[in-house]
Amino acid sequence: MSRMETILSLKNLQKTFTARRKGKTYKIHAVNDISLDVRRGETLGIVGETGCGKTTVGRTIIRLTTADSGVAELNGNDIFTSDRQQMRKLRLKVRMVFQDPYASLNPRRTIGDSVGETGDIHGVFDSRRDREERIARTLEQVGLDASFANRFPHQLSGGQRQRVGIARALLPTPDLIIADEPVSALDVSIQAQVLNLLADLKDEMGLTMVFISHDLGVVAQISDRVAVMYMGNMVELADGPGLFANPQHPYTQLLIASVPLINPNKRVSGGIEKGEPPSRFADVSGCAFHDRCPLATDLCRTTRPELRKNGIGRKVACHHA
Ligand SMILES: Nc1ncnc2c1ncn2[C@@H]1O[C@H](COP(=O)(O)OP(=O)(O)OP(=O)(O)O)[C@@H](O)[C@H]1O
Ligand SMILES: [Mg+2]
């Protein structure tokens, strides 16, 4: 396995929504010029406060949302220019796990039929028996007894349903899983079990995953690398341990300081005001974080900082880090 083999490559991804509010039309820069590579076998975390654009990044990759501009490549193949046939294949190779497994499971279908659905659509099963065996094996992979195939969603607990959500994404074997807040709806103790399952699957199957969450504590547990987003921008990209031990962007520092799991003494260093992100309806010039940032200067108010390597080799979008 080549450690640096790129599966997914995003270049200068942009998505703007228009929203109307009080009779006026506003532009929301949901995703603002994001470039990112995902390497085979890694879990890449995307973290940031609600509304920062995490889900929009995930949805543009599989074209549930159409990007305004930019390039997305899966194994070197351009996603955004793919035709219907190529998109069919892509949907087999890139699979989503959603926050609410209940909403994504058909209540009238057995668990087995839900897990086999994508395989059925794409005609991947050789026989009835092959189908049954692969569904059973996939259920066991996610820690469920094969007999779950005959049950219905309402007979399962939240954690079991999310295991089914993961099983659905695993059959047939995907190149990439995009998990959008996969544990956010679960109790903390169940969260840990599902995170452990994902970590085991990564080790056993070499699974590649984009793991989206607003919860830095959760992202810290599972990610090899982490992209931190703020108001549509990627402000820092680092390997997990490096990010938490030595956050470079003032926003990352603020996020980490506010997570007791990572920072037990919970002190906010450098006098950063917690505050709130500015309204997504306001046009922010310069650095999107400038009005919450203790380091902000005139430059930050006028000029958007690019994501680039700083003095210690960290990718960070800040004029002063
Ligand atoms: N279909 C849409 N129409 C208009 N605005 C949208 C649409 N989808 C997302 N947005 C806006 O784009 C911004 C980014 O939304 P997105 O859902 O990607 O954020 P998020 O980081 O996933 O948030 P959360 O943590 O709450 O899931 C938000 O301001 C959101 O209101
Ligand atoms: Mg979201």
Coordinates of C-alpha atoms and ligand atoms in Angstrom, one line a residue:
M1 CA 0.0 0.0 0.0
S2 CA 1.4 3.3 -1.1
R3 CA 1.0 5.7 1.8
M4 CA 0.7 8.8 -0.3
E5 CA -1.6 7.5 -3.0
T6 CA -4.4 10.1 -3.6
I7 CA -7.9 8.8 -3.9
L8 CA -9.8 12.0 -3.9
S9 CA -8.5 15.4 -4.9
L10 CA -10.4 18.6 -4.5
K11 CA -9.1 21.8 -6.2
N12 CA -10.4 25.3 -5.6
L13 CA -13.9 24.1 -4.7
Q14 CA -16.5 26.9 -4.6
K15 CA -20.2 26.9 -3.7
T16 CA -22.3 29.9 -3.2
F17 CA -26.0 29.7 -2.2
T18 CA -28.4 32.6 -2.6
A19 CA -30.8 33.2 0.2
R20 CA -33.6 35.7 0.6
R21 CA -34.2 37.4 3.9
K22 CA -36.4 40.3 4.7
G23 CA -36.9 41.0 1.0
K24 CA -33.2 41.2 0.2
T25 CA -31.0 38.6 -1.6
Y26 CA -27.8 37.5 0.0
K27 CA -25.0 35.3 -1.2
I28 CA -23.7 32.7 1.2
H29 CA -20.2 31.5 0.5
A30 CA -20.8 28.0 1.8
V31 CA -17.5 26.7 0.4
N32 CA -14.8 29.2 -0.5
D33 CA -11.9 27.9 -2.5
I34 CA -11.1 24.6 -0.8
S35 CA -8.4 22.3 -2.0
L36 CA -7.7 19.0 -0.4
D37 CA -6.3 15.5 -1.1
V38 CA -7.5 12.4 0.6
R39 CA -5.0 9.5 0.6
R40 CA -5.8 5.8 0.4
G41 CA -6.3 4.3 3.9
E42 CA -6.6 7.5 5.8
T43 CA -9.4 9.0 7.8
L44 CA -9.6 12.7 7.0
G45 CA -11.6 14.7 9.5
I46 CA -13.4 17.9 8.5
V47 CA -14.4 19.9 11.6
G48 CA -15.9 23.3 12.3
E49 CA -18.9 25.0 13.8
T50 CA -22.4 24.6 12.4
G51 CA -22.9 26.2 9.0
C52 CA -19.2 26.4 8.1
G53 CA -19.8 24.3 5.0
K54 CA -18.8 20.8 6.0
T55 CA -21.9 19.0 4.5
T56 CA -21.7 21.1 1.4
V57 CA -18.2 19.9 0.8
G58 CA -19.3 16.3 1.2
R59 CA -22.4 16.8 -1.0
T60 CA -20.5 18.4 -3.9
I61 CA -18.1 15.4 -4.0
I62 CA -21.0 13.1 -5.0
R63 CA -22.9 15.8 -6.9
L64 CA -25.8 15.9 -4.6
T65 CA -24.9 19.6 -4.7
T66 CA -23.5 21.2 -7.9
A67 CA -20.3 23.1 -7.3
D68 CA -20.0 26.6 -8.8
S69 CA -16.4 25.9 -9.8
G70 CA -13.4 23.8 -9.0
V71 CA -12.3 20.3 -9.7
A72 CA -13.0 17.0 -7.9
E73 CA -11.2 13.9 -9.0
L74 CA -11.7 10.3 -7.8
N75 CA -8.7 8.2 -8.7
G76 CA -7.7 10.8 -11.3
N77 CA -11.2 10.8 -12.9
D78 CA -13.0 14.2 -13.1
I79 CA -16.2 13.9 -11.1
F80 CA -17.9 17.1 -12.2
T81 CA -17.7 16.3 -15.9
S82 CA -18.7 12.6 -15.5
D83 CA -21.6 11.4 -17.7
R84 CA -24.5 9.3 -16.3
Q85 CA -22.7 6.1 -16.8
Q86 CA -19.6 7.3 -15.0
M87 CA -21.7 8.8 -12.2
R88 CA -23.4 5.4 -11.7
K89 CA -20.0 3.9 -11.1
L90 CA -18.9 6.7 -8.9
R91 CA -22.0 6.3 -6.7
L92 CA -20.8 2.7 -6.2
K93 CA -17.3 3.8 -5.3
V94 CA -18.1 6.8 -3.0
R95 CA -20.6 6.0 -0.3
M96 CA -22.3 8.2 2.3
V97 CA -23.1 7.5 5.9
F98 CA -25.5 10.0 7.3
Q99 CA -26.3 11.4 10.8
D100 CA -29.8 9.9 11.1
P101 CA -29.7 6.3 10.2
Y102 CA -33.5 6.0 10.8
A103 CA -34.3 8.6 8.2
S104 CA -32.1 6.9 5.6
L105 CA -33.5 3.4 6.2
N106 CA -36.8 2.4 4.6
P107 CA -39.1 1.4 7.5
R108 CA -40.8 -1.3 5.3
R109 CA -37.7 -3.0 4.1
T110 CA -35.8 -5.6 6.0
I111 CA -32.3 -4.7 7.1
G112 CA -31.0 -7.3 4.7
D113 CA -32.7 -5.7 1.7
S114 CA -31.4 -2.2 2.8
V115 CA -27.9 -3.5 3.1
G116 CA -28.1 -5.3 -0.3
E117 CA -29.9 -2.4 -2.0
T118 CA -26.9 -0.8 -3.8
G119 CA -25.6 -4.2 -4.8
D120 CA -29.1 -5.0 -6.2
I121 CA -29.2 -1.8 -8.2
H122 CA -25.8 -2.4 -9.7
G123 CA -26.3 -6.1 -10.3
V124 CA -23.2 -7.2 -8.3
F125 CA -24.6 -10.4 -6.8
D126 CA -24.0 -13.7 -8.7
S127 CA -26.9 -15.5 -7.2
R128 CA -29.5 -15.4 -4.4
R129 CA -27.1 -17.3 -2.3
D130 CA -24.1 -15.0 -3.0
R131 CA -26.4 -12.1 -2.1
E132 CA -27.4 -13.6 1.2
E133 CA -23.9 -14.6 2.1
R134 CA -22.5 -11.1 1.4
I135 CA -25.2 -9.4 3.3
A136 CA -24.6 -11.7 6.3
R137 CA -20.8 -11.2 6.1
T138 CA -21.3 -7.4 5.9
L139 CA -23.6 -7.4 8.9
E140 CA -21.0 -9.4 10.9
Q141 CA -18.3 -6.9 9.8
V142 CA -20.2 -4.2 11.5
G143 CA -20.8 -6.2 14.7
L144 CA -24.3 -7.4 14.0
D145 CA -25.5 -11.0 13.9
A146 CA -26.4 -12.3 10.5
S147 CA -30.0 -12.8 11.7
F148 CA -30.5 -9.0 11.7
A149 CA -31.0 -9.3 7.9
N150 CA -34.6 -10.4 8.7
R151 CA -35.4 -7.6 11.1
F152 CA -36.9 -4.1 10.4
P153 CA -35.5 -0.7 11.4
H154 CA -37.9 -0.1 14.2
Q155 CA -36.7 -3.3 16.0
L156 CA -33.2 -1.8 16.2
S157 CA -31.5 0.6 18.7
G158 CA -30.0 3.8 17.4
G159 CA -26.5 2.4 17.6
Q160 CA -27.6 -0.8 15.7
R161 CA -29.2 1.3 13.1
Q162 CA -26.0 3.3 12.5
R163 CA -24.2 0.0 12.2
V164 CA -26.6 -0.9 9.4
G165 CA -26.0 2.6 7.9
I166 CA -22.3 1.7 7.8
A167 CA -23.0 -1.8 6.4
R168 CA -25.0 -0.2 3.6
A169 CA -21.9 1.9 2.7
L170 CA -19.6 -1.2 2.8
L171 CA -21.5 -3.4 0.3
P172 CA -20.2 -3.5 -2.4
T173 CA -16.7 -2.4 -1.2
P174 CA -16.3 1.3 -1.7
D175 CA -13.1 3.3 -2.5
L176 CA -14.2 6.1 -0.2
I177 CA -16.8 6.6 2.5
I178 CA -18.0 10.1 3.3
A179 CA -19.5 10.0 6.9
D180 CA -21.4 13.2 7.7
E181 CA -21.9 13.5 11.5
P182 CA -22.3 9.7 11.7
V183 CA -22.3 9.6 15.5
S184 CA -23.9 13.0 16.4
A185 CA -27.3 11.5 17.0
L186 CA -26.1 8.8 19.3
D187 CA -25.5 8.7 23.1
V188 CA -21.9 9.3 24.1
S189 CA -21.4 5.6 25.1
I190 CA -22.8 4.4 21.8
Q191 CA -20.7 7.0 19.9
A192 CA -17.6 5.4 21.3
Q193 CA -18.7 2.0 20.1
V194 CA -19.4 3.2 16.6
L195 CA -16.1 5.1 16.4
N196 CA -14.3 2.0 17.5
L197 CA -16.1 0.1 14.7
L198 CA -15.0 2.6 12.1
A199 CA -11.4 2.5 13.4
D200 CA -11.5 -1.4 13.2
L201 CA -12.9 -1.3 9.7
K202 CA -10.1 1.1 8.7
D203 CA -7.5 -1.3 10.1
E204 CA -9.0 -4.5 8.7
M205 CA -10.2 -3.2 5.2
G206 CA -7.9 -0.3 4.7
L207 CA -11.0 1.9 4.5
T208 CA -10.6 5.5 3.3
M209 CA -12.9 7.9 4.9
V210 CA -13.9 11.6 5.0
F211 CA -15.3 12.0 8.5
I212 CA -17.4 15.2 9.0
S213 CA -18.3 16.4 12.4
H214 CA -18.8 19.7 14.4
D215 CA -17.4 17.8 17.4
L216 CA -13.6 18.2 17.7
G217 CA -13.5 15.6 20.4
V218 CA -15.0 13.0 18.1
V219 CA -12.8 14.1 15.2
A220 CA -9.7 13.8 17.4
Q221 CA -10.5 10.2 18.2
I222 CA -10.8 9.0 14.6
S223 CA -8.8 11.2 12.2
D224 CA -5.3 10.8 10.8
R225 CA -5.5 14.3 9.4
V226 CA -7.9 17.1 10.1
A227 CA -9.1 20.0 8.0
V228 CA -10.5 22.8 10.1
M229 CA -13.2 24.9 8.4
Y230 CA -14.4 28.4 9.3
M231 CA -17.2 30.1 7.3
G232 CA -16.6 28.2 4.1
N233 CA -12.8 28.5 4.4
M234 CA -10.2 25.8 5.3
V235 CA -8.1 27.6 7.9
E236 CA -5.8 24.7 8.9
L237 CA -4.8 21.3 7.7
A238 CA -2.7 19.0 9.8
D239 CA -2.1 15.5 11.0
G240 CA -4.3 14.8 14.0
P241 CA -1.7 14.7 16.8
G242 CA 0.1 17.8 15.5
L243 CA -3.1 19.8 15.3
F244 CA -4.2 19.0 18.8
A245 CA -0.7 19.4 20.4
N246 CA 0.2 22.5 18.5
P247 CA -2.7 24.3 16.8
Q248 CA -1.5 27.2 14.6
H249 CA -4.6 29.0 13.5
P250 CA -6.2 31.2 16.2
Y251 CA -9.6 29.6 15.4
T252 CA -8.2 26.1 15.8
Q253 CA -6.8 27.2 19.2
L254 CA -10.2 28.5 20.2
L255 CA -11.9 25.2 19.1
I256 CA -9.4 23.1 21.0
A257 CA -9.5 25.2 24.1
S258 CA -13.3 24.7 24.3
V259 CA -13.1 20.9 24.2
P260 CA -12.6 19.6 27.7
L261 CA -11.7 16.1 26.4
I262 CA -8.6 17.5 24.7
N263 CA -7.8 20.3 27.0
P264 CA -8.7 19.3 30.6
N265 CA -8.0 22.7 32.2
K266 CA -10.2 24.3 29.6
R267 CA -8.4 27.6 29.6
V268 CA -8.6 29.8 26.5
S269 CA -5.1 30.9 25.7
G270 CA -4.1 34.2 24.1
G271 CA -7.2 36.1 25.2
I272 CA -9.4 34.8 22.3
E273 CA -13.0 35.8 22.7
K274 CA -15.3 32.9 22.2
G275 CA -18.0 34.9 20.5
E276 CA -20.1 33.9 17.6
P277 CA -19.2 33.6 13.9
P278 CA -20.5 36.6 12.0
S279 CA -23.8 36.2 10.1
R280 CA -23.5 34.2 7.0
F281 CA -25.6 36.9 5.3
A282 CA -23.0 39.6 5.8
D283 CA -20.2 40.0 3.3
V284 CA -16.9 39.6 5.2
S285 CA -13.8 41.1 3.7
G286 CA -10.3 39.9 4.5
C287 CA -10.0 37.0 6.9
A288 CA -13.4 35.6 7.9
F289 CA -12.2 35.2 11.4
H290 CA -10.8 38.7 11.9
D291 CA -13.5 40.1 14.2
R292 CA -13.1 37.3 16.7
C293 CA -9.3 37.1 16.5
P294 CA -6.8 38.7 19.0
L295 CA -4.1 38.8 16.4
A296 CA -6.2 40.7 13.8
T297 CA -4.5 43.7 12.1
D298 CA -5.6 46.0 9.2
L299 CA -4.1 43.4 6.8
C300 CA -6.6 40.8 8.2
R301 CA -9.5 43.1 7.7
T302 CA -8.7 43.7 4.0
T303 CA -6.9 40.7 2.6
R304 CA -8.0 37.1 2.7
P305 CA -5.1 34.9 3.9
E306 CA -4.2 31.9 1.6
L307 CA -3.7 28.4 3.0
R308 CA 0.0 27.9 2.9
K309 CA 2.8 26.2 4.9
N310 CA 4.0 28.3 7.8
G311 CA 7.4 28.3 9.5
I312 CA 6.9 24.9 11.2
G313 CA 5.5 23.3 7.9
R314 CA 1.8 23.5 8.9
K315 CA -0.8 24.4 6.3
V316 CA -2.6 27.4 7.8
A317 CA -4.5 30.3 6.4
C318 CA -3.5 33.2 8.7
H319 CA -1.3 36.3 8.2
H320 CA 0.2 35.9 11.7
A321 CA 0.5 32.2 12.3
Ligands
LIG1 N1 -29.6 24.4 -0.2 C1 -29.2 25.5 0.5 N2 -29.7 26.7 0.2 C2 -29.3 27.8 0.9 N3 -28.3 27.8 1.8 C3 -27.7 26.6 2.1 C4 -28.1 25.4 1.5 N4 -27.4 24.4 2.0 C5 -26.5 25.0 2.8 N5 -26.7 26.3 2.9 C6 -26.0 27.3 3.7 O1 -24.6 27.1 3.5 C7 -23.9 27.2 4.7 C8 -23.1 25.9 4.9 O2 -24.0 24.9 5.2 P1 -23.6 23.4 5.5 O3 -24.8 22.6 5.7 O4 -22.6 22.9 4.5 O5 -22.8 23.6 6.9 P2 -22.3 22.5 8.0 O6 -20.9 22.8 8.3 O7 -22.5 21.1 7.4 O8 -23.2 22.7 9.2 P3 -23.8 21.7 10.4 O9 -22.7 21.5 11.3 O10 -25.0 22.4 11.0 O11 -24.2 20.5 9.7 C9 -24.9 27.5 5.8 O12 -24.9 28.9 6.0 C10 -26.2 27.0 5.2 O13 -27.3 27.7 5.7
MG2 MG -23.7 19.5 8.1

